[in-house]
Amino acid sequence: MAAAATMAAAARELMLRAGASDMEEEEGPLGSGPGLQEPLQLGELDISSDEFILDEVDVHIQANLEDELVKEALKTGVDLRHYSKQVELELQQIEQKSIRDYIQESENIASLHNQITACDAVLERMEQMLGAFQSDLSSISSEIRTLQEQSGAMNIRLRNRQAVRGKLGELVDGLIVPSALITAILEAPVTEPRFLEQLQELDAKAAAVREQEARGTAACADVRGILDRLRVKAVTKIREFILQKIYSFRKPMTNYQIPQTALLKYRFFYQFLLGNERATAKEIRDEYVETLSKIYLSYYRSYLGRLMKVQYEEVAEKDDLMGVEDTAKKGFFSKPSLRSRNTIFTLGTRGSVISPTELEAPILVPHTAQRGEQRYPFEALFRSQHYALLDNSCREYLFICEFFVVSGSAAHDLFHAVMGRTLSMTLKHLESYLTDCYDAIAVFLCIHIVLRFRNIAAKRDVPALDRYWEQVLALLWPRFELILEMNVQSVRSTDPQRLGGLDTRPHYITRRYAEFSSALVSINQTIPNERTMQLLGQLQVEVENFVLRVAAEFSSRKEQLVFLINNYDMMLGVLMEFIEELLSPPFGGLVAFVKEAEALIERGQAERLRGEEARVTQLIRGFGSSWKSSVESLSQDVMRSFTNFRNGTSIIQGALTQLIQLYHRFHRVLSQPQLRALPARAELINIHHLMVELKKHKPNF
């Protein structure tokens, strides 16, 4: 129906356009016909209008011509008038049919109308209900906001009350004195754990009460009396207990370190006294200082007296100098000198006193040594005395810091209050002994003992002995220098013409110098000291001058040269001994095995080497992993010990040559049938490779 209506409208439009065209052809221009009474109203087709635009008419016509119905009508050649009437007739028929359909459905339409009316009423009631519900929600929302505000206020009040409750609870807990605390302080022995626990609680409550009193809390007055009475009772019991422990130190044959260690378990007792009764704390500290000071002084005075009784009876005297002849005559009433003056210039086994194992070995027990008729050189006694002093001083310093709660200068002062008299007595004894001491090696060993003990004290974090070590060194160094200068002067003043018969063999002064310088250099090697090398340099110059003076006494040049060669060879022999000592620490195990193996091979007992496979394997791998670092350390030690570069270089050359020879001998031992199949032989370092590597450590190889 819509399409038909469209086609009818289009047909009418075409008919109007066609009628207008016919009128133009018959009558000519519009408005020029003689029979027209009034102008024709053409609307959009009026071309006489000033507003008519020809272009727009063309566009309109073109748009109508492009219409599908118009195109179809033009193609089929339909008469538009007839087609228009046909369309109008169809429209009328359709209209009549629609009216009949409407009449037939009138009851349904009426029913639909009633339903729509009923739905409208229902929707109206729902609208009213939703409106009421919306108003109720708005009132509920305001009530919820009111409740939220009330809840926030209640939460704030709750937090404030909880905070007040917590503070008040802390205050009450700090002020209240429980019955368990009262019972423990009044009845429990101080050694029981619950007494210590309740004492800590009492200390905390006393501190809390003092703090609250400073803030003006009135409730403190209710518990102040109880706390004061408990504090007095606790102080009394603690004072009696600690003083009893201190008095137990005074009992004869008592090891005071045991009760002293027991006191550390109750170090809080002194802290309690320090915070609550300073007068009692000072009384206990003074009593401790007085008691321990006397104990240490008595112990060390007795120990020193008994220790000096086991010293060698034969000690160096002022005439036992390098330039004094063994057969020098003495007065009738003079004491017998050493059986052999050479012993005071030889180190021998005396150097072991500064080895790590001997340095911290147990102290000497004099009565045991006396029963065994054992005698010791002064440096061994000095080591035992000062190791005991070091050990006890470290223990005492740490105890003072921990028990008396002191540190820094306060700990230093308290330590010297305890140990000061003992240290002063020890210094006086050492000073007295040194006035008649002429054993340079003993004094030099004592210097190195002090240097090592000072390092040990530093590792233990005990600085309280630093001043004492400086005082000891201030006594030892001048004496050592004086003895060395006396030896230098004795060589300088020796007249070759008064020595009796000349001999081309090595002179005893040369032998003494070689052994003496080797001993000092060996001791000085670990902790080098420039002063020692300077003094040895002076001695070396005097010995060289002496050798030249003696050589000049020979009439024959040949005898002079023989004498010089023999004496310098003596010095070189001692040098080789020093080199062996130099190689001993890093390669001592290798040296010992090579010597033992060569001795077995020489005696025809090479079969015993089969049981040494594990030892040989360890030596091979140990040498391969550490020889480079050991050689580097050896070179540095020698160059630090010898200020003369040429001397240091010569010693390094000799040491490395000895090392190559030693390793070559080790190779020969491993080539024996008993060790030839050892798997570890594949890890041996090639001799030529070893020589190339060692060449880097010396200028001429």
XYZ file of C-alpha atoms in Angstrom:
701
model
C 0.000 0.000 0.000
C 2.836 2.392 0.724
C 4.358 1.669 -2.692
C 1.031 2.313 -4.407
C 0.597 5.616 -2.605
C 4.058 6.630 -3.633
C 3.387 5.773 -7.219
C 0.104 7.739 -7.137
C 1.846 10.795 -5.777
C 4.473 10.544 -8.459
C 1.807 10.190 -11.104
C 0.014 13.299 -9.889
C 3.224 15.254 -9.997
C 3.936 14.156 -13.560
C 0.413 15.034 -14.609
C 0.740 18.517 -13.175
C 4.084 18.987 -14.909
C 2.573 17.756 -18.212
C -0.471 20.046 -17.869
C 1.787 22.994 -17.261
C 3.787 22.256 -20.371
C 0.678 22.015 -22.552
C -0.589 25.315 -21.260
C 2.702 26.950 -22.139
C 2.526 25.686 -25.687
C -1.069 26.802 -26.240
C -1.160 30.158 -24.481
C 2.449 31.333 -24.652
C 4.024 33.168 -21.741
C 2.166 33.160 -18.497
C 0.087 36.224 -17.908
C 0.007 37.270 -21.602
C -3.266 35.493 -22.451
C -6.055 37.983 -23.251
C -8.746 35.836 -21.689
C -7.278 35.407 -18.183
C -8.902 37.429 -15.406
C -6.406 36.520 -12.618
C -2.974 34.943 -12.590
C -2.559 31.187 -12.237
C -1.050 30.107 -8.873
C 1.619 27.575 -9.924
C 3.634 27.487 -6.729
C 7.075 26.026 -7.298
C 6.377 25.773 -11.050
C 5.864 29.543 -11.361
C 8.793 30.551 -13.537
C 7.760 34.206 -13.540
C 8.732 34.520 -9.869
C 11.815 36.502 -9.100
C 12.886 33.809 -6.668
C 12.803 31.039 -9.269
C 16.186 29.670 -9.979
C 16.521 27.662 -13.128
C 19.304 25.514 -11.829
C 17.224 24.348 -8.908
C 14.339 23.377 -11.203
C 16.704 21.279 -13.271
C 18.021 19.547 -10.208
C 14.446 18.840 -9.003
C 13.385 17.466 -12.349
C 16.502 15.331 -12.530
C 15.817 13.904 -9.075
C 12.230 12.989 -10.016
C 13.383 11.363 -13.197
C 15.769 9.168 -11.260
C 12.930 7.787 -9.140
C 12.443 4.050 -9.765
C 8.666 4.244 -10.276
C 8.985 7.150 -12.642
C 11.648 5.312 -14.612
C 9.443 2.194 -14.791
C 6.413 4.234 -15.903
C 8.386 6.014 -18.605
C 9.838 2.757 -19.898
C 6.470 0.966 -20.170
C 4.757 3.970 -21.783
C 1.883 4.026 -19.255
C -0.697 6.743 -19.489
C -0.224 8.698 -16.365
C -3.829 9.932 -16.128
C -5.237 6.492 -16.442
C -2.654 5.125 -14.065
C -3.481 7.812 -11.538
C -7.177 6.978 -11.580
C -6.351 3.320 -11.183
C -4.240 4.061 -8.199
C -6.951 6.194 -6.594
C -9.423 3.382 -7.103
C -7.092 0.912 -5.456
C -6.596 3.275 -2.567
C -10.343 3.553 -2.049
C -10.682 -0.215 -2.082
C -7.922 -0.569 0.427
C -9.515 2.084 2.622
C -12.873 0.279 2.570
C -11.166 -2.970 3.422
C -9.322 -1.367 6.335
C -12.614 0.024 7.664
C -14.222 -3.406 7.540
C -11.209 -4.929 9.339
C -11.398 -2.274 12.033
C -15.124 -2.916 12.523
C -14.482 -6.638 12.811
C -11.757 -6.084 15.469
C -13.631 -3.418 17.390
C -14.278 -5.728 20.373
C -10.590 -6.628 20.609
C -9.676 -2.996 20.332
C -12.089 -2.133 23.124
C -10.651 -4.948 25.253
C -7.112 -3.697 24.546
C -8.244 -0.218 25.557
C -9.576 -1.562 28.865
C -6.356 -3.452 29.515
C -4.262 -0.398 28.792
C -6.443 1.595 31.169
C -6.002 -1.076 33.896
C -2.211 -1.156 33.321
C -2.097 2.572 33.543
C -3.867 2.401 36.906
C -1.444 -0.279 38.135
C 1.539 1.764 36.979
C 0.086 4.797 38.735
C -0.160 2.861 42.007
C 3.416 1.559 41.545
C 4.588 5.091 40.951
C 2.966 6.123 44.199
C 4.574 3.168 46.019
C 8.031 3.924 44.586
C 7.640 7.529 45.551
C 6.810 6.496 49.113
C 9.737 4.067 49.098
C 12.068 6.795 47.835
C 10.994 9.084 50.635
C 11.516 6.240 53.132
C 15.027 5.621 51.714
C 15.931 9.259 52.037
C 14.895 9.216 55.686
C 16.816 5.927 56.243
C 19.936 7.428 54.595
C 19.844 10.357 56.978
C 19.444 7.941 59.887
C 22.436 5.894 58.614
C 24.572 9.038 58.436
C 23.525 9.861 61.964
C 24.458 6.334 63.110
C 27.827 6.577 61.332
C 28.601 9.820 63.087
C 27.610 8.294 66.417
C 29.718 5.181 65.697
C 32.787 7.303 64.822
C 32.410 9.265 68.023
C 32.053 6.032 70.011
C 35.199 4.609 68.365
C 37.170 7.704 69.282
C 35.972 7.481 72.874
C 36.823 3.755 72.902
C 40.382 4.357 71.631
C 40.870 7.133 74.139
C 39.648 4.931 76.956
C 41.853 2.045 75.788
C 44.871 4.366 75.653
C 44.080 5.651 79.110
C 43.570 2.098 80.317
C 46.956 1.030 78.872
C 48.782 3.960 80.443
C 46.961 3.517 83.686
C 47.622 -0.245 83.609
C 51.337 0.370 83.075
C 51.335 2.868 85.907
C 49.509 0.494 88.239
C 51.657 -2.470 87.238
C 54.757 -0.378 87.824
C 53.611 0.728 91.238
C 52.031 -2.408 92.607
C 54.322 -4.669 94.646
C 53.351 -8.355 94.248
C 53.633 -10.740 97.149
C 56.033 -12.997 95.208
C 58.537 -10.137 95.045
C 58.267 -9.445 98.767
C 58.663 -13.116 99.658
C 61.682 -13.631 97.418
C 63.533 -10.524 98.609
C 62.909 -11.244 102.286
C 63.262 -15.017 102.436
C 65.021 -16.452 99.359
C 68.826 -16.926 99.435
C 70.692 -14.642 97.044
C 72.023 -17.619 95.110
C 68.574 -18.778 94.054
C 67.420 -17.817 90.548
C 64.105 -16.447 91.830
C 65.931 -13.942 94.035
C 67.791 -12.618 91.010
C 64.572 -12.452 88.996
C 62.688 -10.582 91.699
C 65.671 -8.314 92.310
C 65.514 -7.248 88.685
C 61.786 -6.667 89.133
C 62.448 -4.594 92.247
C 65.038 -2.526 90.393
C 62.571 -1.879 87.570
C 59.816 -0.841 90.020
C 62.138 1.467 91.920
C 63.136 3.139 88.652
C 59.475 3.436 87.630
C 58.530 5.015 90.969
C 61.369 7.536 90.712
C 60.219 8.451 87.236
C 56.590 8.867 88.292
C 57.584 10.899 91.332
C 59.412 13.270 89.037
C 56.134 13.670 87.131
C 54.230 14.409 90.315
C 52.234 11.146 90.562
C 50.620 11.106 94.011
C 50.134 7.314 94.052
C 53.897 6.795 94.436
C 53.662 7.730 98.084
C 51.604 4.583 98.747
C 54.408 2.209 97.687
C 57.512 4.258 98.435
C 57.828 2.923 101.983
C 57.474 -0.722 100.927
C 60.013 -0.363 98.145
C 62.511 1.373 100.412
C 62.312 -1.403 102.995
C 62.716 -4.057 100.280
C 65.655 -2.144 98.790
C 67.414 -1.952 102.155
C 66.893 -5.672 102.711
C 68.178 -6.555 99.234
C 71.224 -4.290 99.613
C 72.070 -5.881 102.962
C 71.866 -9.424 101.604
C 73.854 -8.566 98.465
C 76.548 -6.757 100.457
C 77.037 -9.710 102.775
C 77.168 -12.154 99.858
C 79.714 -10.223 97.747
C 81.947 -9.371 100.701
C 81.930 -13.013 101.729
C 83.082 -13.957 98.229
C 85.825 -11.321 98.331
C 87.012 -12.443 101.765
C 87.235 -16.004 100.460
C 90.034 -14.793 98.133
C 92.220 -14.246 101.189
C 92.255 -17.835 102.369
C 95.676 -19.486 101.950
C 96.108 -21.863 99.009
C 92.855 -20.632 97.476
C 92.461 -20.322 93.738
C 90.836 -16.895 93.714
C 89.808 -17.289 90.054
C 87.073 -19.777 90.974
C 85.056 -17.451 93.263
C 85.901 -14.569 90.928
C 84.309 -16.452 88.039
C 81.338 -17.297 90.248
C 80.809 -13.593 90.909
C 80.196 -12.996 87.200
C 76.962 -14.963 87.485
C 75.738 -12.307 89.932
C 77.070 -9.196 88.186
C 73.570 -7.723 88.318
C 73.985 -7.478 92.101
C 76.610 -4.770 91.668
C 74.503 -3.030 89.031
C 71.629 -2.968 91.526
C 73.882 -1.479 94.191
C 75.216 1.061 91.720
C 71.706 2.240 90.926
C 70.221 2.105 94.411
C 73.009 2.365 97.009
C 76.197 3.918 95.626
C 77.882 4.055 99.014
C 77.643 0.273 99.378
C 78.778 -0.190 95.770
C 81.867 1.943 96.468
C 82.555 -0.025 99.661
C 82.472 -3.321 97.738
C 84.663 -1.963 94.934
C 87.245 -0.598 97.391
C 87.282 -3.874 99.306
C 87.774 -5.800 96.058
C 90.609 -3.520 94.956
C 92.359 -3.760 98.311
C 92.030 -7.554 98.513
C 93.052 -8.358 94.937
C 95.877 -5.835 95.002
C 97.429 -7.585 98.000
C 96.822 -11.034 96.559
C 98.479 -10.227 93.225
C 101.405 -8.493 94.908
C 101.974 -11.378 97.299
C 101.613 -13.991 94.575
C 103.998 -12.353 92.124
C 106.569 -11.444 94.768
C 106.636 -15.057 95.914
C 106.622 -16.412 92.356
C 109.469 -14.140 91.259
C 111.563 -15.103 94.262
C 111.111 -18.814 93.650
C 111.479 -18.427 89.886
C 114.885 -16.764 90.088
C 116.187 -19.742 92.078
C 115.972 -21.963 88.990
C 118.081 -19.654 86.812
C 121.431 -20.848 85.498
C 124.123 -20.213 88.058
C 126.571 -19.277 85.318
C 125.483 -15.947 83.925
C 127.322 -13.376 81.833
C 129.337 -10.783 83.708
C 130.864 -7.470 82.736
C 134.085 -9.160 81.611
C 132.248 -11.619 79.336
C 132.599 -9.453 76.255
C 133.407 -10.243 72.639
C 136.909 -8.793 72.763
C 137.942 -10.377 76.084
C 140.126 -13.458 75.786
C 138.980 -16.726 77.382
C 142.223 -17.006 79.362
C 142.083 -13.466 80.783
C 143.220 -13.402 84.378
C 141.033 -12.236 87.224
C 141.600 -11.292 90.806
C 141.988 -13.862 93.533
C 138.605 -13.086 95.045
C 136.684 -12.783 91.742
C 133.869 -15.216 90.985
C 134.468 -17.965 88.453
C 133.389 -16.938 84.968
C 131.549 -19.037 82.446
C 133.118 -22.337 81.592
C 133.048 -21.228 77.959
C 132.525 -17.546 77.189
C 131.370 -18.528 73.694
C 127.985 -19.698 75.023
C 126.768 -16.138 75.605
C 127.274 -15.317 71.901
C 125.490 -18.413 70.570
C 121.728 -18.685 70.184
C 121.452 -22.474 70.128
C 118.004 -23.547 71.306
C 117.386 -20.340 73.238
C 115.487 -18.857 70.282
C 112.657 -21.344 70.757
C 111.368 -19.217 73.634
C 109.767 -16.836 71.100
C 108.279 -19.572 68.919
C 104.453 -19.673 68.905
C 104.351 -22.982 70.766
C 106.771 -21.970 73.512
C 105.589 -18.386 73.824
C 102.181 -19.357 75.211
C 103.276 -22.585 76.868
C 102.273 -23.170 80.520
C 104.288 -21.172 83.017
C 107.218 -22.722 84.846
C 106.554 -24.264 88.248
C 109.643 -23.461 90.373
C 109.337 -26.202 92.992
C 108.870 -28.817 90.253
C 111.981 -27.534 88.471
C 113.932 -27.574 91.729
C 112.975 -31.163 92.415
C 114.112 -32.082 88.926
C 117.238 -29.945 89.276
C 116.319 -28.076 86.115
C 117.823 -24.692 85.295
C 116.689 -22.083 82.791
C 118.169 -18.977 81.145
C 116.828 -15.598 82.138
C 114.673 -15.184 79.013
C 112.765 -18.389 79.870
C 112.080 -17.069 83.372
C 111.122 -13.685 81.928
C 108.705 -15.378 79.524
C 107.063 -17.433 82.263
C 106.750 -14.448 84.585
C 105.258 -12.138 81.976
C 102.997 -14.758 80.466
C 101.482 -15.267 83.907
C 101.215 -11.493 84.244
C 99.644 -11.184 80.793
C 97.142 -13.969 81.370
C 96.052 -12.752 84.793
C 95.947 -9.117 83.685
C 93.733 -9.917 80.705
C 91.430 -11.967 82.898
C 91.325 -9.231 85.540
C 90.673 -6.438 83.043
C 87.800 -8.295 81.415
C 86.339 -9.167 84.825
C 86.519 -5.528 85.937
C 84.822 -4.302 82.763
C 82.036 -6.847 83.031
C 81.374 -6.965 86.774
C 81.908 -3.306 87.694
C 80.268 -2.030 84.487
C 83.141 0.245 83.440
C 84.908 0.936 80.177
C 87.507 3.228 78.681
C 89.493 5.362 81.107
C 87.373 4.240 84.086
C 88.271 0.591 83.415
C 91.919 1.564 82.948
C 92.006 3.387 86.289
C 90.286 0.560 88.152
C 92.634 -2.003 86.598
C 95.700 -0.072 87.707
C 94.211 0.298 91.179
C 94.187 -3.520 91.334
C 97.391 -4.339 89.431
C 99.409 -1.155 89.884
C 101.468 -2.334 92.869
C 102.212 -5.643 91.197
C 103.318 -3.966 87.956
C 105.519 -1.521 89.872
C 107.136 -4.355 91.814
C 107.781 -6.265 88.577
C 109.385 -3.206 86.968
C 111.622 -2.655 89.994
C 112.702 -6.283 89.952
C 113.511 -6.094 86.231
C 115.398 -2.844 86.663
C 117.397 -4.337 89.512
C 118.273 -7.438 87.498
C 119.288 -5.500 84.393
C 121.860 -3.465 86.271
C 124.065 -6.591 86.488
C 122.965 -8.259 83.242
C 125.499 -8.523 80.409
C 123.780 -11.174 78.296
C 122.796 -9.291 75.120
C 120.978 -12.272 73.590
C 118.868 -12.736 76.740
C 117.927 -9.048 76.792
C 117.137 -9.068 73.069
C 114.959 -12.155 73.471
C 113.136 -10.419 76.327
C 112.487 -7.443 74.024
C 110.916 -9.713 71.423
C 108.913 -11.541 74.088
C 107.439 -8.190 75.137
C 106.669 -7.252 71.518
C 104.803 -10.512 71.014
C 102.957 -10.303 74.324
C 101.900 -6.781 73.424
C 100.376 -8.083 70.199
C 98.578 -10.845 72.113
C 97.140 -8.287 74.552
C 95.936 -6.187 71.602
C 94.220 -9.227 70.059
C 92.493 -9.884 73.381
C 91.346 -6.246 73.385
C 93.119 -5.414 76.653
C 94.732 -1.960 76.327
C 95.397 -1.590 80.052
C 98.915 -3.104 79.752
C 100.114 -0.828 76.945
C 101.845 1.581 79.301
C 103.489 -1.285 81.193
C 104.910 -2.765 77.973
C 106.353 0.618 77.063
C 107.976 0.873 80.500
C 109.503 -2.604 80.156
C 110.872 -1.786 76.707
C 112.233 1.494 78.086
C 114.311 -0.612 80.506
C 115.358 -3.336 78.032
C 116.372 -1.292 74.991
C 118.922 0.971 76.751
C 120.453 -2.052 78.470
C 120.693 -3.963 75.197
C 122.310 -1.000 73.476
C 124.743 -0.560 76.392
C 125.818 -4.227 76.269
C 126.235 -4.036 72.494
C 128.295 -0.853 72.808
C 130.443 -2.534 75.466
C 131.109 -5.392 73.028
C 131.885 -2.921 70.253
C 134.277 -1.092 72.561
C 135.908 -4.360 73.649
C 136.646 -5.253 70.002
C 137.826 -1.727 69.255
C 140.207 -1.702 72.212
C 141.666 -5.165 71.558
C 145.367 -4.881 70.690
C 146.511 -7.670 68.300
C 150.064 -7.414 69.665
C 148.853 -8.433 73.126
C 147.090 -11.574 71.894
C 150.200 -13.712 72.093
C 151.144 -16.048 69.267
C 149.587 -15.396 65.885
C 147.632 -18.142 64.146
C 146.106 -18.218 60.661
C 143.082 -20.134 61.915
C 139.792 -18.256 62.498
C 140.064 -15.883 65.431
C 137.783 -16.377 68.419
C 136.493 -12.797 68.051
C 135.483 -13.557 64.456
C 133.715 -16.719 65.585
C 131.927 -14.889 68.383
C 130.860 -12.095 66.035
C 129.580 -14.523 63.399
C 127.529 -16.484 65.922
C 126.341 -13.371 67.739
C 125.242 -11.493 64.595
C 123.548 -14.622 63.255
C 121.664 -14.993 66.543
C 120.458 -11.377 66.579
C 119.465 -11.432 62.914
C 117.558 -14.686 63.418
C 115.670 -13.224 66.397
C 115.059 -9.929 64.602
C 113.753 -11.634 61.487
C 110.105 -11.987 62.561
C 109.696 -8.441 63.898
C 112.445 -6.384 62.177
C 113.893 -3.431 64.041
C 116.072 -0.729 62.502
C 117.899 0.053 65.757
C 119.200 -3.508 65.964
C 120.587 -3.420 62.432
C 122.337 -0.105 63.081
C 124.044 -1.480 66.193
C 125.058 -4.630 64.324
C 126.453 -2.431 61.564
C 128.698 -0.688 64.086
C 129.852 -4.044 65.450
C 130.527 -5.306 61.925
C 132.768 -2.319 61.153
C 134.801 -2.860 64.308
C 135.187 -6.612 63.670
C 136.303 -5.971 60.084
C 138.860 -3.420 61.312
C 140.047 -5.873 63.943
C 140.504 -8.666 61.386
C 142.487 -6.311 59.171
C 144.644 -5.227 62.122
C 145.404 -8.828 63.049
C 146.149 -9.732 59.428
C 148.625 -6.849 59.278
C 150.602 -8.502 62.079
C 151.649 -11.367 59.772
C 154.910 -10.748 57.981
C 154.023 -12.873 54.941
C 151.372 -11.766 52.478
C 150.380 -15.398 52.056
C 149.731 -15.776 55.780
C 147.751 -12.553 55.761
C 145.517 -13.864 52.961
C 145.141 -17.267 54.626
C 144.091 -15.575 57.847
C 141.572 -13.367 56.049
C 140.159 -16.313 54.075
C 139.775 -18.456 57.186
C 138.048 -15.697 59.123
C 135.703 -14.720 56.318
C 134.962 -18.381 55.708
C 133.962 -18.661 59.357
C 131.481 -15.821 58.832
C 130.151 -17.469 55.668
C 129.762 -20.777 57.510
C 127.543 -19.058 60.056
C 125.727 -17.439 57.166
C 124.923 -20.885 55.742
C 123.629 -21.925 59.142
C 121.385 -18.852 59.080
C 120.150 -19.800 55.615
C 119.183 -23.247 56.902
C 117.268 -21.566 59.728
C 115.648 -19.317 57.122
C 114.422 -22.285 55.069
C 113.278 -24.279 58.082
C 109.810 -22.726 58.714
C 108.379 -23.095 55.177
C 110.319 -26.187 54.059
C 111.263 -27.860 57.352
C 109.243 -31.005 56.614
C 110.966 -31.443 53.249
C 114.424 -30.913 54.783
C 113.753 -33.467 57.540
C 112.477 -36.112 55.110
C 115.397 -35.713 52.692
C 117.920 -36.056 55.526
C 116.149 -39.118 56.959
C 115.761 -40.763 53.540
C 119.403 -40.190 52.576
C 120.501 -41.652 55.898
C 118.340 -44.769 55.289
C 119.707 -45.186 51.765
C 123.273 -44.791 52.999
C 122.700 -47.492 55.649
C 121.114 -49.812 53.096
C 117.643 -49.563 54.660
C 115.830 -48.086 51.643
C 113.013 -50.624 52.039
C 111.745 -48.619 54.980
C 110.788 -45.867 52.521
C 107.785 -47.923 51.415
C 105.955 -46.919 54.565
C 106.474 -43.213 53.834
C 104.222 -42.992 50.772
C 101.522 -40.919 52.480
C 104.121 -38.547 53.912
C 105.843 -38.178 50.529
C 102.519 -37.474 48.786
C 101.720 -34.772 51.326
C 105.164 -33.193 50.884
C 104.861 -33.169 47.068
C 101.438 -31.533 47.095
C 102.301 -29.137 49.914
C 105.414 -27.928 48.116
C 103.563 -27.561 44.817
C 100.803 -25.438 46.357
C 102.825 -23.142 48.626
C 106.414 -22.807 47.384
C 105.805 -19.571 45.449
C 104.189 -17.742 48.363
C 106.824 -19.119 50.765
C 109.696 -17.882 48.580
C 108.043 -14.481 48.218
C 107.582 -14.201 51.988
C 111.177 -15.338 52.573
C 112.517 -12.672 50.202
C 110.497 -9.927 51.861
C 111.601 -10.989 55.352
C 115.290 -10.970 54.357
C 115.086 -7.548 52.695
C 113.350 -6.144 55.780
C 115.911 -7.683 58.122
C 119.030 -6.486 56.225
C 119.258 -2.819 55.453
C 122.331 -3.438 53.290
C 120.894 -4.398 49.903
C 123.959 -6.366 48.860
C 123.891 -8.448 52.027
C 120.187 -9.132 51.634
C 120.627 -10.109 47.982
C 123.484 -12.463 48.817
C 121.460 -14.168 51.518
C 118.473 -14.573 49.174
C 120.756 -16.063 46.520
C 122.204 -18.509 49.013
C 118.757 -19.478 50.310
C 117.322 -20.086 46.835
C 120.390 -22.061 45.788
C 119.966 -24.219 48.879
C 116.292 -24.686 48.011
C 117.093 -25.905 44.484
C 119.716 -28.305 45.806
C 117.246 -29.568 48.413
C 114.537 -30.200 45.801
C 117.045 -31.933 43.522
C 117.976 -34.251 46.401
C 114.253 -34.861 46.941
C 113.942 -35.914 43.273
C 116.815 -38.365 43.693
C 115.209 -39.897 46.762
C 111.940 -40.375 44.846
C 113.816 -42.100 42.038
C 114.534 -45.017 44.375
C 112.730 -48.256 43.409
C 110.662 -48.168 46.569
C 109.056 -44.810 45.595
C 109.349 -44.884 41.819
C 105.779 -46.175 41.291
C 104.234 -43.543 43.573
C 101.330 -41.847 41.666
C 102.126 -38.467 43.223
C 105.486 -38.365 41.390
C 103.543 -37.053 38.389
C 102.861 -33.874 40.405
C 106.554 -33.113 40.974
C 107.731 -29.734 39.696
C 110.392 -29.854 36.999
C 113.801 -28.691 38.258
C 114.367 -26.415 35.255
C 110.941 -24.835 35.680
C 111.726 -24.258 39.367
C 115.028 -22.584 38.476
C 113.313 -20.279 35.971
C 110.699 -19.246 38.539
C 113.240 -18.707 41.318
C 115.365 -16.565 39.004
C 112.681 -13.873 39.310
C 113.498 -13.439 43.002
C 117.185 -12.627 42.655
C 119.150 -10.438 40.249
C 121.855 -12.984 39.384
C 121.248 -16.697 39.390
